[in-house]
Short mmCIF file of C-alpha atoms and ligand atoms in Angstrom, two decimals:
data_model
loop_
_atom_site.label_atom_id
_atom_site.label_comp_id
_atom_site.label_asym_id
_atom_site.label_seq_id
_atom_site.Cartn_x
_atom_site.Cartn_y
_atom_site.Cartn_z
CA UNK A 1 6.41 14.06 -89.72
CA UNK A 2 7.58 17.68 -89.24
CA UNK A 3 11.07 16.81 -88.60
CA UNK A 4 11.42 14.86 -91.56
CA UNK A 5 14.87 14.36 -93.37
CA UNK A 6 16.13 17.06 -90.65
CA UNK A 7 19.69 15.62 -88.50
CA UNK A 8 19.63 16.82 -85.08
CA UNK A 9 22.71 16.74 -83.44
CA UNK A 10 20.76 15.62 -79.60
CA UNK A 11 23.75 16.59 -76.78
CA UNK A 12 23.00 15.89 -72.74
CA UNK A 13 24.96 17.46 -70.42
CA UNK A 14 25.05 16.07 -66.86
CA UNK A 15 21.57 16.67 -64.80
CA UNK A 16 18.66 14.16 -63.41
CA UNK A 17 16.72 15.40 -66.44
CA UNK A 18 18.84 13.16 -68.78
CA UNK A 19 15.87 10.39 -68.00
CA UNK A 20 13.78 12.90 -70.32
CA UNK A 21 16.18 12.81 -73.13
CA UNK A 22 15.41 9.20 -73.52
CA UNK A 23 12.01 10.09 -74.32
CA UNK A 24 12.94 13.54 -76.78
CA UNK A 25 14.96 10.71 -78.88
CA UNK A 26 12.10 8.81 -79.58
CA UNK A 27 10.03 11.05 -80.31
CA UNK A 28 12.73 13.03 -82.36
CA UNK A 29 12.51 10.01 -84.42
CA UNK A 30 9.12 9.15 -84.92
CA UNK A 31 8.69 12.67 -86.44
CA UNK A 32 11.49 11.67 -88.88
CA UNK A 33 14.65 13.16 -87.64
CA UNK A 34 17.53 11.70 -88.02
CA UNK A 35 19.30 11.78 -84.15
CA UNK A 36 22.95 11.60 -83.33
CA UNK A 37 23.71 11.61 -79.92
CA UNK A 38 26.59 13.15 -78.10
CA UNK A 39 27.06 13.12 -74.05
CA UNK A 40 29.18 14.89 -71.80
CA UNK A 41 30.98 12.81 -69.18
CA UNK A 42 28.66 13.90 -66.32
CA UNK A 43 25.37 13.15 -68.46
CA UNK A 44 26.64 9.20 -68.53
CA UNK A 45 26.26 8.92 -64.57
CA UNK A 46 22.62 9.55 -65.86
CA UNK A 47 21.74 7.52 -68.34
CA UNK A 48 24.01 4.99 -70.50
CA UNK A 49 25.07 5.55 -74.16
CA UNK A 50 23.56 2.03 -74.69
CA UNK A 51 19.97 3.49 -73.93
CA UNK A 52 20.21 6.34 -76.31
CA UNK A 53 22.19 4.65 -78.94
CA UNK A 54 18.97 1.95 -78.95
CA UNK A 55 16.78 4.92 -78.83
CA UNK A 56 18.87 7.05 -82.20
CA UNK A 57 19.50 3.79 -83.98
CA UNK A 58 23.03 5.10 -84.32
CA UNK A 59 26.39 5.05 -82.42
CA UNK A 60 26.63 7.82 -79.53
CA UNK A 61 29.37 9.74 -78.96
CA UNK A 62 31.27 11.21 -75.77
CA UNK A 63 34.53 11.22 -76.23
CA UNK A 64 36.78 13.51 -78.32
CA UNK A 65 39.46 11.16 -78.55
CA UNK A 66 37.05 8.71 -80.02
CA UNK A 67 39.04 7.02 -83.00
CA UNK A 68 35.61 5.92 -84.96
CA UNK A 69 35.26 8.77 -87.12
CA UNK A 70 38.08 8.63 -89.69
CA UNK A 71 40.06 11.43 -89.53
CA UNK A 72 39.92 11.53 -85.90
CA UNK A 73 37.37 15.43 -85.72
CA UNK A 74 34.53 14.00 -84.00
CA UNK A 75 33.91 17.75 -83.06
CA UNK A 76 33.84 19.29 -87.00
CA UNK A 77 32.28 15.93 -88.35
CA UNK A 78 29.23 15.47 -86.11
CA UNK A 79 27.57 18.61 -87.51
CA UNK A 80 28.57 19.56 -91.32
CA UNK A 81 25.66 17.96 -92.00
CA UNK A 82 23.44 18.83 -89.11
CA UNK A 83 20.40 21.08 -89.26
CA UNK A 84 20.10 21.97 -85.51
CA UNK A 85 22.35 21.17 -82.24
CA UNK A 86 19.63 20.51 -79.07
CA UNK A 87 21.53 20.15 -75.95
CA UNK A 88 19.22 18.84 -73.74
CA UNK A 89 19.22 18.80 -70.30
CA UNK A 90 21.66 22.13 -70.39
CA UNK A 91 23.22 22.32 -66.89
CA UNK A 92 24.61 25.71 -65.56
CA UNK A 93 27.90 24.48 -66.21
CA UNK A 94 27.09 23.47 -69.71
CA UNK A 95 25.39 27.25 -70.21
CA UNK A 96 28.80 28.33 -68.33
CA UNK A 97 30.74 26.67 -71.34
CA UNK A 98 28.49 28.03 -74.46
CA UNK A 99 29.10 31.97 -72.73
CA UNK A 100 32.71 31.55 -72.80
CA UNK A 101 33.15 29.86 -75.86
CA UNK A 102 35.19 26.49 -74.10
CA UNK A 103 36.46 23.64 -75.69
CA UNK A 104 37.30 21.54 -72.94
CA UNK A 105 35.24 18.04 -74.23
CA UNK A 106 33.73 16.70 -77.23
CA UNK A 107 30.10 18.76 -76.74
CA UNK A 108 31.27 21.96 -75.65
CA UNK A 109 33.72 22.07 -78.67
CA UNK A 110 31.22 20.48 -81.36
CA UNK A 111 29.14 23.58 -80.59
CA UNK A 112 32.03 26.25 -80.87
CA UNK A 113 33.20 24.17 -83.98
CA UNK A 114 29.51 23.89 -85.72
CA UNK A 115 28.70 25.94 -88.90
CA UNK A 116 27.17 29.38 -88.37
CA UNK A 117 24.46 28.05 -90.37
CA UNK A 118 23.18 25.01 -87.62
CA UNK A 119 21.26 26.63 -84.85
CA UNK A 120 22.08 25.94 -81.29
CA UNK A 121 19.16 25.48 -79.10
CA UNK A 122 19.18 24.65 -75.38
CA UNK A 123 16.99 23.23 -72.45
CA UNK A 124 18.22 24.73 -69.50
CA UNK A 125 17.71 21.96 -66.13
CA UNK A 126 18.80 22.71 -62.47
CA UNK A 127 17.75 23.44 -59.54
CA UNK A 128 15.51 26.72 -58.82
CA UNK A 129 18.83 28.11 -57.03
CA UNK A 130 21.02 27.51 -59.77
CA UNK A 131 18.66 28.79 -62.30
CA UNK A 132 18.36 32.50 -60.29
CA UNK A 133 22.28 32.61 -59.63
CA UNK A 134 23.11 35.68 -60.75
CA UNK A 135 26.13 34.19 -62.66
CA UNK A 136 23.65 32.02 -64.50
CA UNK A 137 21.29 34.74 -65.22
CA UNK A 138 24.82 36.34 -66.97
CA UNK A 139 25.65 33.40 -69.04
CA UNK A 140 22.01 32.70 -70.29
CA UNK A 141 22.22 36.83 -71.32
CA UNK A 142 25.57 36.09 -73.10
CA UNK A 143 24.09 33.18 -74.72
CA UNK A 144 20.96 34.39 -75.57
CA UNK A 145 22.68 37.70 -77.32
CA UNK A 146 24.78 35.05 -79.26
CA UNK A 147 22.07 33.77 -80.87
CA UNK A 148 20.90 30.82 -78.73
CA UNK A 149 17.46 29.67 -78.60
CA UNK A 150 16.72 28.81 -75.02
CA UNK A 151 13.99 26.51 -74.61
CA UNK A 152 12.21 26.79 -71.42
CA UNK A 153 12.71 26.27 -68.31
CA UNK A 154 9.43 25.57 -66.88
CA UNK A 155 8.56 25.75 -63.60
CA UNK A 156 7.54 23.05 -60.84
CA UNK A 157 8.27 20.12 -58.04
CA UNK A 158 12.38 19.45 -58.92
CA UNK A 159 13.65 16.06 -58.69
CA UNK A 160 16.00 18.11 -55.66
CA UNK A 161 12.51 18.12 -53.66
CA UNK A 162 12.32 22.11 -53.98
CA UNK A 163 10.07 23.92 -56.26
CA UNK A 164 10.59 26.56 -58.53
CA UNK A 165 12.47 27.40 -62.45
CA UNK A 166 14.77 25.21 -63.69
CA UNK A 167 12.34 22.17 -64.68
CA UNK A 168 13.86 20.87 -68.23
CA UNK A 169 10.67 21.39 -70.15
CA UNK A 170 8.83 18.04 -70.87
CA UNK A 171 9.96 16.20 -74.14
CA UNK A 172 6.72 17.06 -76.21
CA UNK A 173 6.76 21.05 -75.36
CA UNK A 174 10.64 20.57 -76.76
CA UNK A 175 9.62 19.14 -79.82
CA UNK A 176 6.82 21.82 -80.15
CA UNK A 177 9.59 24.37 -79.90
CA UNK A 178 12.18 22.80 -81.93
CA UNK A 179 9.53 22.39 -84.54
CA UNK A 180 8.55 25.95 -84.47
CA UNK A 181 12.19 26.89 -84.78
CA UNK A 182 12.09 25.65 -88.05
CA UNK A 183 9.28 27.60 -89.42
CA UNK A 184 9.43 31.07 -91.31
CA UNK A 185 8.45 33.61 -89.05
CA UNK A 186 6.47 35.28 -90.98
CA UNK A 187 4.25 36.94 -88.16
CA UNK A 188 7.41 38.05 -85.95
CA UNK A 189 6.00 40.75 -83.37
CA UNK A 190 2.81 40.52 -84.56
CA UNK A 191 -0.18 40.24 -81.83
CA UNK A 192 -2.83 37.54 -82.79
CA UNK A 193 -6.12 37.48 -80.68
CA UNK A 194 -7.52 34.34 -81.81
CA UNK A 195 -11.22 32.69 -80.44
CA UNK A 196 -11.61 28.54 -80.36
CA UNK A 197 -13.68 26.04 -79.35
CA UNK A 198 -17.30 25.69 -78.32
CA UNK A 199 -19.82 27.91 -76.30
CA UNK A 200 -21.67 26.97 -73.11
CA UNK A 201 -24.91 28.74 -72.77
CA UNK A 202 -26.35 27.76 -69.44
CA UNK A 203 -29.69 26.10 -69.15
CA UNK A 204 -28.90 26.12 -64.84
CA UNK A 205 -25.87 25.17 -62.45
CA UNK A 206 -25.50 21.65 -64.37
CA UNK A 207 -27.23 21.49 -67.09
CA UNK A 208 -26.65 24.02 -70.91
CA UNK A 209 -26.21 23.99 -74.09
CA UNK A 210 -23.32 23.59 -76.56
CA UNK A 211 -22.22 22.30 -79.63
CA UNK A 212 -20.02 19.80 -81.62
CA UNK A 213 -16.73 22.09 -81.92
CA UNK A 214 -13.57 20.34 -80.36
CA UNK A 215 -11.43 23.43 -80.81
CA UNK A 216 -8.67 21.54 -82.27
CA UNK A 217 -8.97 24.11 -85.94
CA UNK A 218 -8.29 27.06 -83.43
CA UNK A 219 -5.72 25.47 -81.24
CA UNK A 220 -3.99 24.66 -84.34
CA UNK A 221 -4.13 28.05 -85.64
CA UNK A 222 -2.79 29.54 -82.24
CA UNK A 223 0.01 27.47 -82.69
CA UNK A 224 1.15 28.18 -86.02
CA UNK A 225 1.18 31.45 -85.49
CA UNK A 226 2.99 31.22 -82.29
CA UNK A 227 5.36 29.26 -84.39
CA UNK A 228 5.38 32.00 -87.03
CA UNK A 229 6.84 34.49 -84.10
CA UNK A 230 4.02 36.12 -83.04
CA UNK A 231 2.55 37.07 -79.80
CA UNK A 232 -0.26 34.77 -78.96
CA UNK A 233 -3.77 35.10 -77.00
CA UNK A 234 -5.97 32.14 -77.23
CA UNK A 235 -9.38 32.50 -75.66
CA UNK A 236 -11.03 29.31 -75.70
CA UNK A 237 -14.54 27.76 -74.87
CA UNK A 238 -14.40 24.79 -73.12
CA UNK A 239 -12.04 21.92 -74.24
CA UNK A 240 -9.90 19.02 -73.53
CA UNK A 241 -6.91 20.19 -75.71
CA UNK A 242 -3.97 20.93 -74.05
CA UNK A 243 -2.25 24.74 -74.56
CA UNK A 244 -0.08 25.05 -77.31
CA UNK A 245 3.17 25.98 -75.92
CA UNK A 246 4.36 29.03 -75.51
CA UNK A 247 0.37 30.43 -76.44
CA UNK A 248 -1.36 32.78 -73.73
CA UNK A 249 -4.78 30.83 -73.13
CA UNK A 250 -8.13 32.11 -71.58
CA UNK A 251 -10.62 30.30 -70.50
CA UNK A 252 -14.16 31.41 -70.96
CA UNK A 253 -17.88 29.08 -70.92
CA UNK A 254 -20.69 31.17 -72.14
CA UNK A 255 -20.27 33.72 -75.65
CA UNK A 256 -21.00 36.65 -73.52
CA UNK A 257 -17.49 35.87 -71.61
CA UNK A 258 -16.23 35.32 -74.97
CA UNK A 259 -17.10 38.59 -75.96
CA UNK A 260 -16.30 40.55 -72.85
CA UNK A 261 -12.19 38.78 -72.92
CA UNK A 262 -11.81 39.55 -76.44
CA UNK A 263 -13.16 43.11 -76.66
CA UNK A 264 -11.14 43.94 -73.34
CA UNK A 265 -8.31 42.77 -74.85
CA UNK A 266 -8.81 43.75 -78.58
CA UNK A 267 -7.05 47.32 -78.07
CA UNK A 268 -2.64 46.81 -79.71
CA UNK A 269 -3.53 43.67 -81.52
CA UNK A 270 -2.49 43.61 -85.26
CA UNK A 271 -4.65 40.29 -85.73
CA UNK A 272 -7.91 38.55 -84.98
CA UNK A 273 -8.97 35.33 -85.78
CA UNK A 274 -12.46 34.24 -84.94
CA UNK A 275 -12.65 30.31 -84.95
CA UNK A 276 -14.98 29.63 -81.96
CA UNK A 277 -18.28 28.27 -83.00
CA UNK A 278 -19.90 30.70 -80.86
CA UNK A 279 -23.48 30.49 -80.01
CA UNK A 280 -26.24 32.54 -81.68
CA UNK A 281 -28.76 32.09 -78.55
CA UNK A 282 -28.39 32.00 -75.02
CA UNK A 283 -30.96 31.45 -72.42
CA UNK A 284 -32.34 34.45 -70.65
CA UNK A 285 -34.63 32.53 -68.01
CA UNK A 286 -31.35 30.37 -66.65
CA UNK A 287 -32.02 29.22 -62.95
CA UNK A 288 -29.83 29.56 -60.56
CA UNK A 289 -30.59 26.33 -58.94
CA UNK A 290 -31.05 22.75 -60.23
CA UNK A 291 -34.00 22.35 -62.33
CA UNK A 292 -36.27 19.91 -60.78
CA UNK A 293 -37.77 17.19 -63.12
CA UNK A 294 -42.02 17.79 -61.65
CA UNK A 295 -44.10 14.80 -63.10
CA UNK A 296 -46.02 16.20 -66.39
CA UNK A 297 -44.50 19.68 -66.64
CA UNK A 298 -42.51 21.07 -69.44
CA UNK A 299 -39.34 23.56 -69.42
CA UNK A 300 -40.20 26.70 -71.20
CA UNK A 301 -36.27 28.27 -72.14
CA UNK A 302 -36.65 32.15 -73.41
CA UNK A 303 -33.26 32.68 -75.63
CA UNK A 304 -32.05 36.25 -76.49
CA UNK A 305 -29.25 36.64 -79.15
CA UNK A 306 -25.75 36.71 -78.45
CA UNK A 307 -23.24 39.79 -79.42
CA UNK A 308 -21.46 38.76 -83.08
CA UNK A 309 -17.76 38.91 -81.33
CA UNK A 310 -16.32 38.90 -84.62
CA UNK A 311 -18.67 41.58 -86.58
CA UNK A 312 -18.27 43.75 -83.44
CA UNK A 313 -14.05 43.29 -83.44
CA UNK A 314 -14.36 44.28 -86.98
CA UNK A 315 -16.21 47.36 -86.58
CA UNK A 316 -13.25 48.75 -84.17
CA UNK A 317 -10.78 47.98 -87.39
CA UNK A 318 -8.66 51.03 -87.88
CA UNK A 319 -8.39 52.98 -91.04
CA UNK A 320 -4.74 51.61 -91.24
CA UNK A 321 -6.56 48.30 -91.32
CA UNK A 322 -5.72 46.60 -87.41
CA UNK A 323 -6.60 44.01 -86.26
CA UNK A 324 -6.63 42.51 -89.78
CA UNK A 325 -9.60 40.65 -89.20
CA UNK A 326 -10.53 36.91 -90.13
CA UNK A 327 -13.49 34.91 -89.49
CA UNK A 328 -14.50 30.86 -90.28
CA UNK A 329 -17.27 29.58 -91.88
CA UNK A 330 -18.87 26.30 -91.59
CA UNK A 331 -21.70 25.55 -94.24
CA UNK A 332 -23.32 22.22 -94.87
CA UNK A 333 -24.70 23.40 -98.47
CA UNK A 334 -23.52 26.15 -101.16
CA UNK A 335 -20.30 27.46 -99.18
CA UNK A 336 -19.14 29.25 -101.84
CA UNK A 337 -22.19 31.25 -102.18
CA UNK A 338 -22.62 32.27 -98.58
CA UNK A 339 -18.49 32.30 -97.79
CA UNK A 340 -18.67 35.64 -100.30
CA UNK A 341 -21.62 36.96 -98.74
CA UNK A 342 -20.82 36.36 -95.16
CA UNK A 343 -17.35 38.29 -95.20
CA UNK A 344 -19.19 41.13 -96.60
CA UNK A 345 -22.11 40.63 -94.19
CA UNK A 346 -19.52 40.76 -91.57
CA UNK A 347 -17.50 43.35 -92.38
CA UNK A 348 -14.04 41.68 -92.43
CA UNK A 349 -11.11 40.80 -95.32
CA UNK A 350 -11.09 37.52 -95.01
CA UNK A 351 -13.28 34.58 -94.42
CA UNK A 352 -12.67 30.84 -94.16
CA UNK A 353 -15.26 28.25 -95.29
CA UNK A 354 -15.07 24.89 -94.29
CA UNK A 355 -16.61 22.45 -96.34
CA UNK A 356 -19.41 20.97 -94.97
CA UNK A 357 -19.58 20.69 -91.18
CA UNK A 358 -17.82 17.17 -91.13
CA UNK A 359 -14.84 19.23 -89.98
CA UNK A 360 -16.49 19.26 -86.35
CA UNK A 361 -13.83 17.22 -84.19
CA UNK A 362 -12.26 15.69 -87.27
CA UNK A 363 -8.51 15.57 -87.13
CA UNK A 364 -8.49 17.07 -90.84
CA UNK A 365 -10.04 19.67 -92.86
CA UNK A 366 -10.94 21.46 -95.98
CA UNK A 367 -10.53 24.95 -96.22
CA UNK A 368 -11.64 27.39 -98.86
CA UNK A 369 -10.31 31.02 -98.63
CA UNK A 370 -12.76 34.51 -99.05
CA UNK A 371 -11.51 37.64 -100.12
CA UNK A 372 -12.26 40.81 -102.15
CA UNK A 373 -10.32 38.80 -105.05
CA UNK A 374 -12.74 35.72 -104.69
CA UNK A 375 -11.97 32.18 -103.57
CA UNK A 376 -8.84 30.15 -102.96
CA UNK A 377 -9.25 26.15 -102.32
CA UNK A 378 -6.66 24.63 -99.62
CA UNK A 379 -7.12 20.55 -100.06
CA UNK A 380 -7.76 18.82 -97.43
CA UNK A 381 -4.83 18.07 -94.97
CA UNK A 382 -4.32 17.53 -91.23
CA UNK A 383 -5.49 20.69 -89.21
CA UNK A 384 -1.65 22.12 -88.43
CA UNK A 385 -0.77 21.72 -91.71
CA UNK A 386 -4.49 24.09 -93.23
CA UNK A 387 -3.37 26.23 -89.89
CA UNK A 388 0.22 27.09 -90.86
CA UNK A 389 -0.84 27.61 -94.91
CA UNK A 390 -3.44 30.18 -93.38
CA UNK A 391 -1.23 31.83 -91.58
CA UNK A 392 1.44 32.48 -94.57
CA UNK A 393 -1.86 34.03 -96.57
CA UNK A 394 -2.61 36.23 -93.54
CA UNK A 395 0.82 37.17 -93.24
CA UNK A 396 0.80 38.04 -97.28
CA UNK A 397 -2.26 40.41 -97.00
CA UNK A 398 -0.84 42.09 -93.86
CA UNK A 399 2.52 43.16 -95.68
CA UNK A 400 0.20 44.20 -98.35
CA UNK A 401 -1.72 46.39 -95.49
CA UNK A 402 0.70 47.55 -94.28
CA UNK A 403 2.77 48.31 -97.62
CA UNK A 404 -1.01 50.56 -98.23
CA UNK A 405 -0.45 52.40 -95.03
O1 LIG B 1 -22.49 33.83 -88.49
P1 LIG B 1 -21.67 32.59 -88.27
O2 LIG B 1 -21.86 32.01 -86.91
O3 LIG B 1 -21.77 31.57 -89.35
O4 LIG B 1 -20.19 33.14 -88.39
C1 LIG B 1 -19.09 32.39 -88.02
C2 LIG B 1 -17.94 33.30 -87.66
O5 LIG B 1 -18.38 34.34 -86.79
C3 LIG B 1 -16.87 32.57 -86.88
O6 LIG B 1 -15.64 33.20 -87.18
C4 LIG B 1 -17.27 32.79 -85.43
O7 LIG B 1 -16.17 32.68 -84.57
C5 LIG B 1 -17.83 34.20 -85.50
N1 LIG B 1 -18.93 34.47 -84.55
C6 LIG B 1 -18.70 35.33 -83.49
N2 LIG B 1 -19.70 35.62 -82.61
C7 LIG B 1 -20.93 35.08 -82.76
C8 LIG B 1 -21.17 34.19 -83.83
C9 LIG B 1 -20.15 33.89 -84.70
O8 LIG B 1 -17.58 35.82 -83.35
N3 LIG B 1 -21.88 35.38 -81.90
#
């Protein structure tokens, strides 16, 4: 429930991406916001105010000559109380309207009329055409320098049949965004190099080894601090998670990869975060061709160890202290025994423990912090929630680094 108790004033302008709006209200709702709906004329040739007054649970708006609110201001009412406007779809002509300030209908003028204190976000939707126009590349400018978060858009096959920007982005990378929006951005131009998932040592073309990881701890660390503002590279053994938005991913199979991405891209970035449950061994005899099963014979594997990625990240850490680096744990026995020792043993500031290794896949966790002061307990709570704690201690020590240097 990250939205909960906020009021999101939820404004469509006219586009084919309307049908997506249906689906931002819901889930608007089911992480606890509170949704009131305003359309522009054009956006009900779309979709009906019946639809997305079911969908808020409360009466939509789209005219500013609508008598229901008492004194008549629709346009100042709607958002005293509102903690974001999200008009989305955003047609060119809508982003037209925001540039020049206009007042010519209930939506354009409930944003002019809204307290500097309620952001104004927008999902840009047209066609790929539209999108490049010059004229719209000079509103979104205007609108952008005004303070407008613009959300998106993606690119893709448009409902118009050509391909290209302009794709409203879908209803879940919104909510991502709009949920990030509301998070202290404690990291802002920061550069985070963070590791997740498992390894994939090959045994041949089919066949290796691997372990339990899921990468959802790491993929939830990536995204808070993407949320907390900062620049984000996510290199990532193999796993079915999808990217968090607005996150650079890599994709990599065996440590060694691992290793070679994150040291070639190590160089500028202010933080790493090691998360991957890397393997320690991989297989030196690997065949290039299926293994055949031969009646009565056994597989001899030769392993060699793998390079310590995050050990070898820390020993390029600058005096001034970059990349701050942090590494995680998981112990089945004594953590807070060998969490101390194994942030000294690997050189780095800080270390997270996970209690016991029950965390493997599990949609919660239990974290328990390492540093030179000694050990901090976070209880156990859903992964984002341990993910965006960690990253408001990281971002503590770093302003203490960088207060130091
Ligand atoms: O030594 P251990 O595997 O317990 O250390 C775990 C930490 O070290 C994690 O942060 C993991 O990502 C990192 N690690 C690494 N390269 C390895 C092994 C572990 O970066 N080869």
């Amino acid at each position: 429930m990250d939205l909960k108790g906020k009021r999101i004033v939820l404004g469509l302008s006219g586009g084919v991406a309307c049908y997506k709006a249906a689906e931002l209200c819901r889930l608007l709702s089911k992480e606890g916001a509170s949704v009131q709906v305003v359309m522009s004329e054009a956006a009900c040739h779309f979709i009906t105010p019946v639809t997305m007054q079911a969908l808020s649970g409360q009466p939509v708006y789209t005219d500013q000559w609508d008598g229901r609110i008492a004194n008549n201001m629709a346009h100042i009412d709607l958002t005293r109380e509102a903690d974001a406007v999200l008009i989305a779809p955003c047609s060119a002509d809508f982003i037209r309207k925001l540039a020049h300030g206009a007042c010519d209908d209930l939506l354009s003028t409930l944003c002019v009329a809204r307290p500097a204190r309620v952001p104004l976000m927008i999902a840009p939707a047209m066609n790929v055409e539209m999108w490049q126009n010059p004229a719209t590349q000079r509103n979104v400018a205007t609108v952008r320098a005004d303070g407008v978060h613009v959300f998106g858009p993606g690119a893709g096959a448009q409902a118009c049949g050509e391909t290209g920007l302009g794709r409203m982005l879908e209803p879940a990378e919104l909510m991502e965004e709009l949920i990030a929006a509301f998070q202290p951005k404690v990291l802002k131009g920061r550069r985070v190099l963070i590791t997740a998932g498992p390894t994939f040592e090959a045994i041949d073309p089919v066949r290796g080894i691997t372990n339990l990881s899921s990468g959802k701890m790491g993929y939830a660390v990536a995204r808070a601090a993407r949320e907390a503002g900062a620049d984000v590279i996510l290199v990532s053994g193999p796993t079915t998670l999808p990217t968090p938005h607005g996150v650079q991913r890599i994709d990599v199979k065996s440590a060694q990869q691992m290793y070679d991405v994150v040291m070639g891209a190590i160089g500028g970035q202010h933080v790493f975060i090691g998360v991957a449950a890397v393997a320690d061994w991989r297989v030196v005899n690997a065949s290039d061709h299926k293994v055949k099963k031969q009646e009565g014979a056994s597989l001899d594997l030769k392993f060699a160890q793998n390079p310590d990625i995050l050990a070898s990240v820390a020993s390029t850490t600058t005096l001034s202290g970059w990349p701050y680096c942090v590494g995680f744990a998981a112990e089945s026995e004594n953590l807070v025994e060998y969490g101390a020792s194994k942030r000294i043993k690997k050189g780095i500031p800080l270390l997270v423990g996970n209690i016991g290794h029950h965390t493997f896949g599990s949609d919660d966790n239990e974290i328990v912090l390492f540093d030179d002061t000694g050990h901090t307990v976070l209880p156990r709570a859903d992964k984002l929630t341990l993910a965006r704690q960690l990253i408001s201690e990281i971002a503590k020590r770093i302003e203490m680094n960088s207060l130091l240097t």
